Tab-separated table of C-alpha atoms and ligand atoms in Angstrom:
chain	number	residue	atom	x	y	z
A	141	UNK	CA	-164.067	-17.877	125.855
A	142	UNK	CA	-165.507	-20.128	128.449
A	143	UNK	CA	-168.119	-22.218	126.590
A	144	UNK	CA	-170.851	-23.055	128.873
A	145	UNK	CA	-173.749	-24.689	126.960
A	146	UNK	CA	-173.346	-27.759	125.675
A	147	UNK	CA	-174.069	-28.442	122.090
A	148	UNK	CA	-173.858	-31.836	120.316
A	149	UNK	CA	-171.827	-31.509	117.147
A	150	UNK	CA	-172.348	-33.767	114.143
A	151	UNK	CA	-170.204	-32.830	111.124
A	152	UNK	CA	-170.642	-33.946	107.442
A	153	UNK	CA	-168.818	-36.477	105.883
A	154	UNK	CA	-169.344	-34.961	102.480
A	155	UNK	CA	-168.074	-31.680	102.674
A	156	UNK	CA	-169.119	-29.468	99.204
A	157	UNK	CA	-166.145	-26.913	99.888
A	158	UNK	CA	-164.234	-28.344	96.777
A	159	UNK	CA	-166.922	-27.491	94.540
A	160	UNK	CA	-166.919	-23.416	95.247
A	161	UNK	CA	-165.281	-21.390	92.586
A	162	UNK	CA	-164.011	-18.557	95.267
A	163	UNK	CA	-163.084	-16.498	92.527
A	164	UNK	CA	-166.688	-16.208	91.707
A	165	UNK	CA	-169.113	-15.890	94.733
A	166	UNK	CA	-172.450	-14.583	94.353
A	167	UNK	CA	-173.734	-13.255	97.158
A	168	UNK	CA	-176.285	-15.068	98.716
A	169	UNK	CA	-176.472	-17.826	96.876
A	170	UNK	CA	-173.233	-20.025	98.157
A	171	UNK	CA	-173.864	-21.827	101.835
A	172	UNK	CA	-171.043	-23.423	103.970
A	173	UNK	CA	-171.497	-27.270	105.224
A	174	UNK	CA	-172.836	-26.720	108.652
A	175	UNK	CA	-175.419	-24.966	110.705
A	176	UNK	CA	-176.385	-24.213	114.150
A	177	UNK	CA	-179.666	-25.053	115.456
A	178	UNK	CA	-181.657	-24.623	118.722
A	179	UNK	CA	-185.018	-25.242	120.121
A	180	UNK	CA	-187.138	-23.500	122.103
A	181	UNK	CA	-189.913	-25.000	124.314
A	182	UNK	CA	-192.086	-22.730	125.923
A	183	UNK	CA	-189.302	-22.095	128.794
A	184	UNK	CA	-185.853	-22.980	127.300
A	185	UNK	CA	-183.790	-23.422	125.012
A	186	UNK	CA	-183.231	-27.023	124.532
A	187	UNK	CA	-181.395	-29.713	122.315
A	188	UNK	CA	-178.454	-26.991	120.728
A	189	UNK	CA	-176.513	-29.242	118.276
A	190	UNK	CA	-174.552	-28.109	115.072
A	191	UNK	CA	-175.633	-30.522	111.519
A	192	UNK	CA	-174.803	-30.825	108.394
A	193	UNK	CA	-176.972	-28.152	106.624
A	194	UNK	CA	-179.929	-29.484	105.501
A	195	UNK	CA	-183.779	-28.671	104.169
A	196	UNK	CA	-186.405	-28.290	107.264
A	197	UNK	CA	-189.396	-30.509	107.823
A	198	UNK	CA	-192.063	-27.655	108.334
A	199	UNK	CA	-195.766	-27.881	109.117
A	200	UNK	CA	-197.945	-25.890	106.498
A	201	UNK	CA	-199.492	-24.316	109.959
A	202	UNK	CA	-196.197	-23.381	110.799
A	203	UNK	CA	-197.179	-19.853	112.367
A	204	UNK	CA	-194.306	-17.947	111.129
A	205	UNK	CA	-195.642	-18.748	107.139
A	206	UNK	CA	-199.171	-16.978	107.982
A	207	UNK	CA	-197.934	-14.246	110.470
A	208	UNK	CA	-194.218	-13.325	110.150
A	209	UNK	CA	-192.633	-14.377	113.001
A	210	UNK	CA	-189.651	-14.430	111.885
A	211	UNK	CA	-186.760	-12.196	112.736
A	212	UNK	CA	-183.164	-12.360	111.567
A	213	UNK	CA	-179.669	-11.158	111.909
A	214	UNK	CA	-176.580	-10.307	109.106
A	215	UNK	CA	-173.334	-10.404	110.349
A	216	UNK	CA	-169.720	-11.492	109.009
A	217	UNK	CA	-166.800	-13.132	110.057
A	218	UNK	CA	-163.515	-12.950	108.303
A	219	UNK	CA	-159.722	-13.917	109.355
A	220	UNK	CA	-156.788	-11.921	111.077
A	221	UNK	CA	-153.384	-13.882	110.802
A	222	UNK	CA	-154.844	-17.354	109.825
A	223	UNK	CA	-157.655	-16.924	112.221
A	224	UNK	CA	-161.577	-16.573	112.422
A	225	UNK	CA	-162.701	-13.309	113.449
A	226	UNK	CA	-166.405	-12.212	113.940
A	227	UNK	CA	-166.536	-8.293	113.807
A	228	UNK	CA	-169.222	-7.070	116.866
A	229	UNK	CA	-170.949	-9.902	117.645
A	230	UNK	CA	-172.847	-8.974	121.203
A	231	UNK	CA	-173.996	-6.195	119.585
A	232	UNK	CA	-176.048	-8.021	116.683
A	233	UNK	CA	-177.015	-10.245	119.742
A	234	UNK	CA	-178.937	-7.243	121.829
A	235	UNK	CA	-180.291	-5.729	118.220
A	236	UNK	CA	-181.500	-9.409	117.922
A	237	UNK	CA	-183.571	-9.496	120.975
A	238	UNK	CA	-185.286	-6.078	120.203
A	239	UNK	CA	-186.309	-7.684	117.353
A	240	UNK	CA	-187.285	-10.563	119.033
A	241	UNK	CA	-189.064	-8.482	122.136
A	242	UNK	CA	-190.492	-6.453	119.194
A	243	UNK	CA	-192.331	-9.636	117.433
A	244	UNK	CA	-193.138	-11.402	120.998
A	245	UNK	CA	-190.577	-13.897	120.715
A	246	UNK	CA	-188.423	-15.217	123.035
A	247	UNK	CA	-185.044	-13.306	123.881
A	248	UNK	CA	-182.039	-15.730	123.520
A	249	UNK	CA	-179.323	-15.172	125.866
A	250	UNK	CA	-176.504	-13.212	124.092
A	251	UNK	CA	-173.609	-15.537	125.185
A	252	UNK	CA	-175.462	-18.632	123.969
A	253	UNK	CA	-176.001	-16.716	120.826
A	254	UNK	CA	-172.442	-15.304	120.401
A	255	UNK	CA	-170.979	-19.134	121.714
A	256	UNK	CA	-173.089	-20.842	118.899
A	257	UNK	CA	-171.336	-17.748	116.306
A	258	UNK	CA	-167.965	-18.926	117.234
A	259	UNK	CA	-168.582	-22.940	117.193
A	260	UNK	CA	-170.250	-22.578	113.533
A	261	UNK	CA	-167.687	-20.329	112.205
A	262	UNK	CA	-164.438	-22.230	113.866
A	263	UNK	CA	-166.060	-25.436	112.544
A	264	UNK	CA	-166.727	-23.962	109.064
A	265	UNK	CA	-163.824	-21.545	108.652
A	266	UNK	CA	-162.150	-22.940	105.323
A	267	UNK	CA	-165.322	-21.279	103.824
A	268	UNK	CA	-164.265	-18.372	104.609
A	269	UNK	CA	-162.979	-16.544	101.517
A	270	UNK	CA	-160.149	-14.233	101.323
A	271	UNK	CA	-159.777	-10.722	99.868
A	272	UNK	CA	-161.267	-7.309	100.084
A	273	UNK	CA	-165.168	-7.324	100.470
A	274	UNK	CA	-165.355	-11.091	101.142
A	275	UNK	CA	-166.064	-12.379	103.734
A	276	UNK	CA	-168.417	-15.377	105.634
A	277	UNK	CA	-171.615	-13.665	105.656
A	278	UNK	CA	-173.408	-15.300	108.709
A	279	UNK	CA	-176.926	-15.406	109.402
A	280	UNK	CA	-178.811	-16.069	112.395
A	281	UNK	CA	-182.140	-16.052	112.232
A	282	UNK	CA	-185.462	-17.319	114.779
A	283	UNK	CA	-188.858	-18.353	113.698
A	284	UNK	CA	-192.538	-19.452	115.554
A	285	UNK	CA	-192.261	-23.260	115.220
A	286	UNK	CA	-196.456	-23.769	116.554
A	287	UNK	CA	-198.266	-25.461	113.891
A	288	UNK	CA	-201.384	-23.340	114.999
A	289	UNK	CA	-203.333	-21.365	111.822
A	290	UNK	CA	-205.405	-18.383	114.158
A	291	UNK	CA	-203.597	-15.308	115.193
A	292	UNK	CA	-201.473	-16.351	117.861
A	293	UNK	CA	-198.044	-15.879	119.273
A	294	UNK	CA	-196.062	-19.265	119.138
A	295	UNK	CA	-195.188	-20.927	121.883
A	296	UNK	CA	-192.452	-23.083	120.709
A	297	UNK	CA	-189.602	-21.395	118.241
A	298	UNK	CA	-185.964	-22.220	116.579
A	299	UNK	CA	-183.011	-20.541	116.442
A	300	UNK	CA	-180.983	-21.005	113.665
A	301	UNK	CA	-177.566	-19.947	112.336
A	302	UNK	CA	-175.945	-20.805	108.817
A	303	UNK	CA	-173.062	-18.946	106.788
A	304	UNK	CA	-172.196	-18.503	103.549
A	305	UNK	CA	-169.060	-17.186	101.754
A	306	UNK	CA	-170.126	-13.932	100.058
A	307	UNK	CA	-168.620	-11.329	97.507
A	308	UNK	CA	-169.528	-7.643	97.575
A	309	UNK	CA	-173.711	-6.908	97.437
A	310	UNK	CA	-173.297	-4.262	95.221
A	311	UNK	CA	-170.497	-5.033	92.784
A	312	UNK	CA	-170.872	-1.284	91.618
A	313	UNK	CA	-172.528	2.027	92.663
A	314	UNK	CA	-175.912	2.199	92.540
A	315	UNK	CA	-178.990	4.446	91.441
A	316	UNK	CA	-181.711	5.217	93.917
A	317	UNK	CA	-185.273	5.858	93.108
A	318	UNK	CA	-187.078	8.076	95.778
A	319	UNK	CA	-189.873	6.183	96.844
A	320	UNK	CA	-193.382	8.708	97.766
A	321	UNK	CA	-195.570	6.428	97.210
A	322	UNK	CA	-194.941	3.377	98.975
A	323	UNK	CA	-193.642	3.690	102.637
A	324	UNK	CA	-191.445	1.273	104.654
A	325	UNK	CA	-192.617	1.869	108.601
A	326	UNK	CA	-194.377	4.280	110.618
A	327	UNK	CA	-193.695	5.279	113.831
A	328	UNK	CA	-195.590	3.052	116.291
A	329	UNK	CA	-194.363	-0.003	113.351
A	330	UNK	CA	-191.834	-2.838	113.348
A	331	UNK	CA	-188.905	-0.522	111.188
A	332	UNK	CA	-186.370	-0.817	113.715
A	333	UNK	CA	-186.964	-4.619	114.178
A	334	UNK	CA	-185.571	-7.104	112.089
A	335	UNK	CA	-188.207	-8.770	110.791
A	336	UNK	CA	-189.266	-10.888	107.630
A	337	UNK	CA	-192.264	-8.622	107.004
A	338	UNK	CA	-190.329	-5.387	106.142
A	339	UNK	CA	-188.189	-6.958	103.751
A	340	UNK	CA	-191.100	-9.053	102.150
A	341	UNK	CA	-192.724	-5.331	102.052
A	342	UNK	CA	-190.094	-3.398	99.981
A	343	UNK	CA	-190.052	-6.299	97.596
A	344	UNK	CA	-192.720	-4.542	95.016
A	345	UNK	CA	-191.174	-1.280	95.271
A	346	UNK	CA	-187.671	-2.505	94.672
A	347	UNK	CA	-189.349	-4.596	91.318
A	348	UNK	CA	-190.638	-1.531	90.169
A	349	UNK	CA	-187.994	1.064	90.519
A	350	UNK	CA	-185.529	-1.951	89.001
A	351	UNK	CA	-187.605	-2.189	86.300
A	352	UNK	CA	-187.538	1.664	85.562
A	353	UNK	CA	-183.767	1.545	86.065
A	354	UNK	CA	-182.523	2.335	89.562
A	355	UNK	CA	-180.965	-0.481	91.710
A	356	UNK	CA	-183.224	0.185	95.250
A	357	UNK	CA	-185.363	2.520	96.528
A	358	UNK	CA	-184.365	5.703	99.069
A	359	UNK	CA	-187.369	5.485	101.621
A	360	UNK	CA	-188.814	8.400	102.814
A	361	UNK	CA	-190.617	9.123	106.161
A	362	UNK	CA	-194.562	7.135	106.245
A	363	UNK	CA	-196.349	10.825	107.086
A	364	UNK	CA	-195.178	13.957	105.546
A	365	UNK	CA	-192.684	11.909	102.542
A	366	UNK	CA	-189.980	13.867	103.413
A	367	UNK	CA	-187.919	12.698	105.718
A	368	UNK	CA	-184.928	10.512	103.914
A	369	UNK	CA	-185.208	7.020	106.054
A	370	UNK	CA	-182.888	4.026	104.521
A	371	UNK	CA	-182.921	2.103	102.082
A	372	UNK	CA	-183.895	-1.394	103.377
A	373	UNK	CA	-180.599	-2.998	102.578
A	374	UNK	CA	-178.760	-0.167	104.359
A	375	UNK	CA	-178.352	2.557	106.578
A	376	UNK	CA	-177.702	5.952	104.151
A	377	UNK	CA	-174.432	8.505	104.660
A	378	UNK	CA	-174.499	11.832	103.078
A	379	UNK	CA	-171.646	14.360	103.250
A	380	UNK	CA	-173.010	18.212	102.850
A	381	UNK	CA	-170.155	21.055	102.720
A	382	UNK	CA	-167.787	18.924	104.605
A	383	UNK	CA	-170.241	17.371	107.385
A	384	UNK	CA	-171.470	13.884	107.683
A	385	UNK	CA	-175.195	13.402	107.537
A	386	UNK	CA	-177.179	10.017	108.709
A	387	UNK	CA	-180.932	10.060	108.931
A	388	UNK	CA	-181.656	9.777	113.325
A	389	UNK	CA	-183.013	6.454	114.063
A	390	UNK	CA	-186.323	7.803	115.822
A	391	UNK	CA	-187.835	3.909	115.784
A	392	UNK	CA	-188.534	3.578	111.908
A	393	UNK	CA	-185.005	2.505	110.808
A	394	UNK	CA	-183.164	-0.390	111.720
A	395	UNK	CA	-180.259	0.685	114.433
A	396	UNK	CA	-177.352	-0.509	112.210
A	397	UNK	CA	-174.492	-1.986	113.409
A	398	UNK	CA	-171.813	-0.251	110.677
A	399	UNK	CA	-173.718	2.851	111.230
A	400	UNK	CA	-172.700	2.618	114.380
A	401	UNK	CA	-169.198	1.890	113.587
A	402	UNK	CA	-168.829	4.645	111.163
A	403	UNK	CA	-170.208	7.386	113.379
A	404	UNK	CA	-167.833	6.413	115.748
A	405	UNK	CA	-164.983	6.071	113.101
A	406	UNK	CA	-165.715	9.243	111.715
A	407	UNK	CA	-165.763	11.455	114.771
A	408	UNK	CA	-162.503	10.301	115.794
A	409	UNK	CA	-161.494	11.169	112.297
A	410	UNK	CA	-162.276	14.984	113.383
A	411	UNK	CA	-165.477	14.541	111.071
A	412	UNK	CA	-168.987	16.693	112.691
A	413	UNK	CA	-171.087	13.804	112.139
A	414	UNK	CA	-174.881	15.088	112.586
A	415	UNK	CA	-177.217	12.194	113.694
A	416	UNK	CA	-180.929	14.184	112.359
A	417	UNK	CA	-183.641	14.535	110.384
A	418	UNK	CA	-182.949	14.975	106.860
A	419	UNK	CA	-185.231	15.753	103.896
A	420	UNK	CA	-185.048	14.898	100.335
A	421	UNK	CA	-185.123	18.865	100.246
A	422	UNK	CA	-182.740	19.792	101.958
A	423	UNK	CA	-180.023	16.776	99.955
A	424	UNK	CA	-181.714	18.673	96.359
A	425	UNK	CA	-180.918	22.264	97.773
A	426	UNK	CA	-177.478	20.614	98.405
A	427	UNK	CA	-177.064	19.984	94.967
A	428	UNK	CA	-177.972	22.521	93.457
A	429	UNK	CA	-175.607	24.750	95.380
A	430	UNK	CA	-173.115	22.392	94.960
A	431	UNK	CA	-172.565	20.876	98.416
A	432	UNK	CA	-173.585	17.252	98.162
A	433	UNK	CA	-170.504	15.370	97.989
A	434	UNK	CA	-170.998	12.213	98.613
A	435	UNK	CA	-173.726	9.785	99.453
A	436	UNK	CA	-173.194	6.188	99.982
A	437	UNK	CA	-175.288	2.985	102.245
A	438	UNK	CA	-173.815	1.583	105.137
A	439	UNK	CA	-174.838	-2.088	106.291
A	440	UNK	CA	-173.019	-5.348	106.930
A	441	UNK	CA	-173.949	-7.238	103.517
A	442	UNK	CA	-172.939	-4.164	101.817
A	443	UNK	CA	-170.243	-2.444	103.793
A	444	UNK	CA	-169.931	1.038	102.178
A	445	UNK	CA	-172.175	1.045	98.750
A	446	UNK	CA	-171.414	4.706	97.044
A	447	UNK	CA	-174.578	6.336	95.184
A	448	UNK	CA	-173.903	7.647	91.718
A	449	UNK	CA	-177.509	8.775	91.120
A	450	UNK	CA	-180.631	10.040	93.367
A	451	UNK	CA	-183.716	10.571	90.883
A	452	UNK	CA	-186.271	12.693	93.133
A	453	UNK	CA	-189.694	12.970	90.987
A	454	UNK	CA	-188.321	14.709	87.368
A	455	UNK	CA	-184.821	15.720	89.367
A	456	UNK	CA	-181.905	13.894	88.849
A	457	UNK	CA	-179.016	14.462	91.547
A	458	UNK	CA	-175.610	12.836	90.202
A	459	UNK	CA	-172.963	12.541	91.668
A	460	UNK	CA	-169.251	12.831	91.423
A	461	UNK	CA	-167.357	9.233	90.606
A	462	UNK	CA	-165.834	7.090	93.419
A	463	UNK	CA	-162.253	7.829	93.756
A	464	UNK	CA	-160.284	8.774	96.799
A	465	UNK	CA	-160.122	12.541	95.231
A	466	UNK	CA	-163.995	12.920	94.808
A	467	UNK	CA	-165.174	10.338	97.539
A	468	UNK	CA	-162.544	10.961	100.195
A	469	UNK	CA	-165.159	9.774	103.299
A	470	UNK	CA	-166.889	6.823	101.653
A	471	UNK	CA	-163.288	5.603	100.412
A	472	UNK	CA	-161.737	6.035	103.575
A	473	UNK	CA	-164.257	3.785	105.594
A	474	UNK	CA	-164.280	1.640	103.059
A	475	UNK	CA	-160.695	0.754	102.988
A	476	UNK	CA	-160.322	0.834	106.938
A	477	UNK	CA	-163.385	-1.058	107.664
A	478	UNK	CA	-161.660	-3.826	105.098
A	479	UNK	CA	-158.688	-3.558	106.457
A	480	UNK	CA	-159.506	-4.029	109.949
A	481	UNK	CA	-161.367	-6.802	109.195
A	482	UNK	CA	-158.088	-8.320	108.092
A	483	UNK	CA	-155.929	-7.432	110.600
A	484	UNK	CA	-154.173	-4.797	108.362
A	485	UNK	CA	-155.743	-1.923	110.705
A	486	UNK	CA	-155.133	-2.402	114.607
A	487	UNK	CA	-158.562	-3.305	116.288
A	488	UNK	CA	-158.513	-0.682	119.031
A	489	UNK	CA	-162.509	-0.778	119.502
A	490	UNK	CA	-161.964	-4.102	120.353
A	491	UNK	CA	-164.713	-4.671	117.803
A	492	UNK	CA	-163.212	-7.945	116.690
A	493	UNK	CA	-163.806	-11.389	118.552
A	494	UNK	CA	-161.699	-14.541	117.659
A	495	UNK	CA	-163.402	-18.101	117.573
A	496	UNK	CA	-160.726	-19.017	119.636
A	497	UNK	CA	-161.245	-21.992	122.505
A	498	UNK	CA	-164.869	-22.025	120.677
A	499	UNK	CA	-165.532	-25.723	121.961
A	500	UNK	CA	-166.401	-27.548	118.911
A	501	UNK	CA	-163.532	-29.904	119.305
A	502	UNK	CA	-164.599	-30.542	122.756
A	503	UNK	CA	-168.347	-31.331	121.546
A	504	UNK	CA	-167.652	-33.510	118.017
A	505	UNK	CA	-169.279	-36.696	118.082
A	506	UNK	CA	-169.922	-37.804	114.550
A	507	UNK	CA	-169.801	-37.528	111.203
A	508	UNK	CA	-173.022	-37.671	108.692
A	509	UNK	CA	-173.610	-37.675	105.007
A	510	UNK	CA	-175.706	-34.913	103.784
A	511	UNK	CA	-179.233	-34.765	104.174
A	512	UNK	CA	-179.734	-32.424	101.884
B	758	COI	C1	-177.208	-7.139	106.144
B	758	COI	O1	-176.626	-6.114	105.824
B	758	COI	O2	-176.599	-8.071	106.668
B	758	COI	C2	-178.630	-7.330	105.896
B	758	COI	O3	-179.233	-8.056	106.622
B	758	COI	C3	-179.240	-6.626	104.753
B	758	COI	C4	-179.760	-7.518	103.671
B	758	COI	C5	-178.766	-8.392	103.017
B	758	COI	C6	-180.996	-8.243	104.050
C-alpha cells in the first residue's frame, strides 16, 4: 500500500496488553493501547496522528451531545499466517460516508480512512486475539466537534478510530421479541445510516423485551408493522423450504457489510437467495407448515447469531437446535466466514486486506505514558 498522508505517531510507553485475560474477553468492554485521530476544519482534514488512547476534553456545547452527529463504523481485523488482516475495509469506508452525507458531515476520503485502519491495527496487532469468533473489533467513528448549542450543522468534526479485542456478541442463540409497537426508521429516516440516534432509539425497546425474557427485538416495518426489518445489531437470514430469505434494504435498514458477503457466499453455494419484502406472516405461515428452518442475524460484531425463538404477539415460533444437521446454512457461513478470516479458507473475493507496508514504522516519533 502506498501510504500517502502523513500521520505523526506517538506510541505508549505503558502498554496494558499484559493485563488482558484473552481467555476471557467481553465484548466491548476490552480496548487496545492506541488510537487514530483526525481533525477536521471546515475544509480538511488536518493534524492525523495515532496516541496512546486516552479520555477526550469535550465542550458541554459540543453539538454532537444535543443533536447526534455522530456516525460510526464496526469492522474487524484478524490474522492470516502471523499477519494482520482487515476483512472489506473500502467497503465500510463508502457505507461510512453515506452515513456521513446522510447526517451532513463531511465525507472522509476512503484511502485516508482505510490507511489510518492499517497503521492502528499494524501498530496494535498483539491485541489481536486468536481463535474462532475473536477477533480485533475496530471502530471508527466521526462526531460534530462545534461547541455551538442552536440547531446547527458543525463546522469543525473528528475522526476517530480505536480497537478492541472482542469475543463472540452473542455467546449463545438468542430469543427475539417482535416489536409492533415501537418502530426503528421510516422511509424518508436515517435507518440506513449509521448513526448514534438509532441505536440510542432501540435502547428502551431492547430494556423491555430483556426484561420480559428475549435477548433483542425483531423490528418490523414503521407503517403497516409487518414488514420484518433487522434487528439493530444485525441484518436477519431466514431459510423457508430450502430458499434463503433477507429482508430488501429499501432505505430503512442498514446496508450490511456480511449481508453482503453472505448473499454473495450463498449464491455461489447454488443457494436462491431472495433479497424482498418479508412479513412476520408469511415467517408464522412458515411455521406452521413446517418450512422455517432456520433463522439467524448477520453483522460484523456478531458474525452469524442463530435464533432459537421468535415470540410474535401470543405465538411462539421455535426453532430447531444449531447443529450442522438442523442448521446446515447458518453453520456453514459460520464456519467459512471464520475460517477465511484465518486463512484456513482461500480469500478468492479478495475480501481480505493485509496491514502490510502500513507506514507506522516510517511515522514513529515517540513514546508517551498514558494519559488516561
Ligand atoms: C457491528 O456489527 O459492528 C455493529 O456495529 C453492531 C453493534 C455492535 C453496534
Amino acid at each position: 500500500m502506498a501510504v500517502k498522508f502523513p500521520v505523526k505517531v506517538t506510541t505508549t510507553s505503558q502498554s496494558r496488553l499484559s493485563s488482558v485475560d484473552f481467555n476471557n474477553i467481553p465484548f466491548g468492554k476490552v480496548i487496545s493501547d492506541h488510537m487514530f485521530v483526525a481533525d477536521f476544519d471546515g475544509k480538511q482534514w488536518t493534524d492525523l496522528r495515532i496516541e496512546p488512547f486516552a479520555n477526550l476534553n469535550i465542550s458541554p456545547a459540543n453539538l454532537a451531545l444535543h443533536y447526534g452527529q455522530s456516525i460510526f463504523e464496526g469492522m474487524k481485523a484478524t490474522k492470516v499466517h502471523g499477519e494482520p488482516v482487515l476483512f472489506r475495509p473500502e467497503m465500510h469506508a463508502r457505507r461510512f460516508n453515506v452515513s456521513a452525507e446522510r447526517m451532513c458531515m463531511p465525507q472522509i476520503p476512503e484511502e485516508l480512512f482505510v490507511q489510518a485502519l492499517k497503521m492502528l491495527v499494524d501498530l496494535d496487532r498483539n491485541w489481536i486475539p486468536a481463535g474462532d469468533d475473536h477477533a480485533l473489533y475496530i471502530r471508527p467513528l466521526m462526531f460534530a466537534t462545534d461547541e455551538y448549542f442552536g440547531v446547527h450543522t458543525s463546522e469543525n468534526y473528528r475522526f476517530l478510530v480505536f480497537t478492541g479485542p472482542v469475543g463472540p456478541y452473542y455467546p449463545k442463540p438468542i430469543k427475539l421479541w417482535v416489536e409492533e409497537v415501537f418502530t426503528r426508521a421510516a422511509q424518508g429516516g436515517a435507518g440506513e445510516a449509521k448513526c448514534a440516534g438509532n441505536y440510542g432509539a432501540s435502547l428502551l425497546p431492547a430494556q423491555r423485551a430483556k426484561a420480559a425474557g428475549y435477548d433483542q427485538v425483531m423490528w418490523m416495518d414503521a407503517v403497516e408493522k409487518k414488514y420484518v426489518q433487522e434487528v439493530g445489531t444485525m441484518n436477519l437470514f431466514f431459510v423457508i423450504d430450502g430458499k434463503v430469505v433477507t429482508p430488501a434494504t429499501t432505505g430503512t435498514i442498514l446496508r450490511g457489510v456480511t449481508r453482503d458477503s453472505f448473499t454473495t457466499l450463498l449464491k455461489e453455494w447454488g443457494y436462491t437467495v431472495e433479497d424482498r419484502l418479508l412479513s412476520i406472516a408469511e415467517i408464522a405461515d412458515a411455521y406452521w407448515r413446517g418450512t422455517l428452518q432456520e433463522c439467524f442475524g448477520a453483522g460484523t460484531a456478531a458474525v452469524v447469531s442463530h435464533v432459537s425463538e421468535i415470540t410474535w404477539r401470543d405465538r411462539k415460533l421455535e426453532l430447531p437446535p444449531v447443529d450442522e444437521t438442523h442448521r446446515p446454512v447458518g453453520t456453514r457461513l459460520k464456519k467459512h466466514i471464520n475460517q477465511l478470516r484465518m486463512g484456513v479458507q482461500p480469500d478468492v473475493h479478495g475480501w481480505l486486506q493485509t496491514c502490510e507496508n502500513s507506514g507506522v514504522d516510517m511515522f514513529m516519533e515517540q513514546e508517551v505514558g498514558m494519559v488516561a
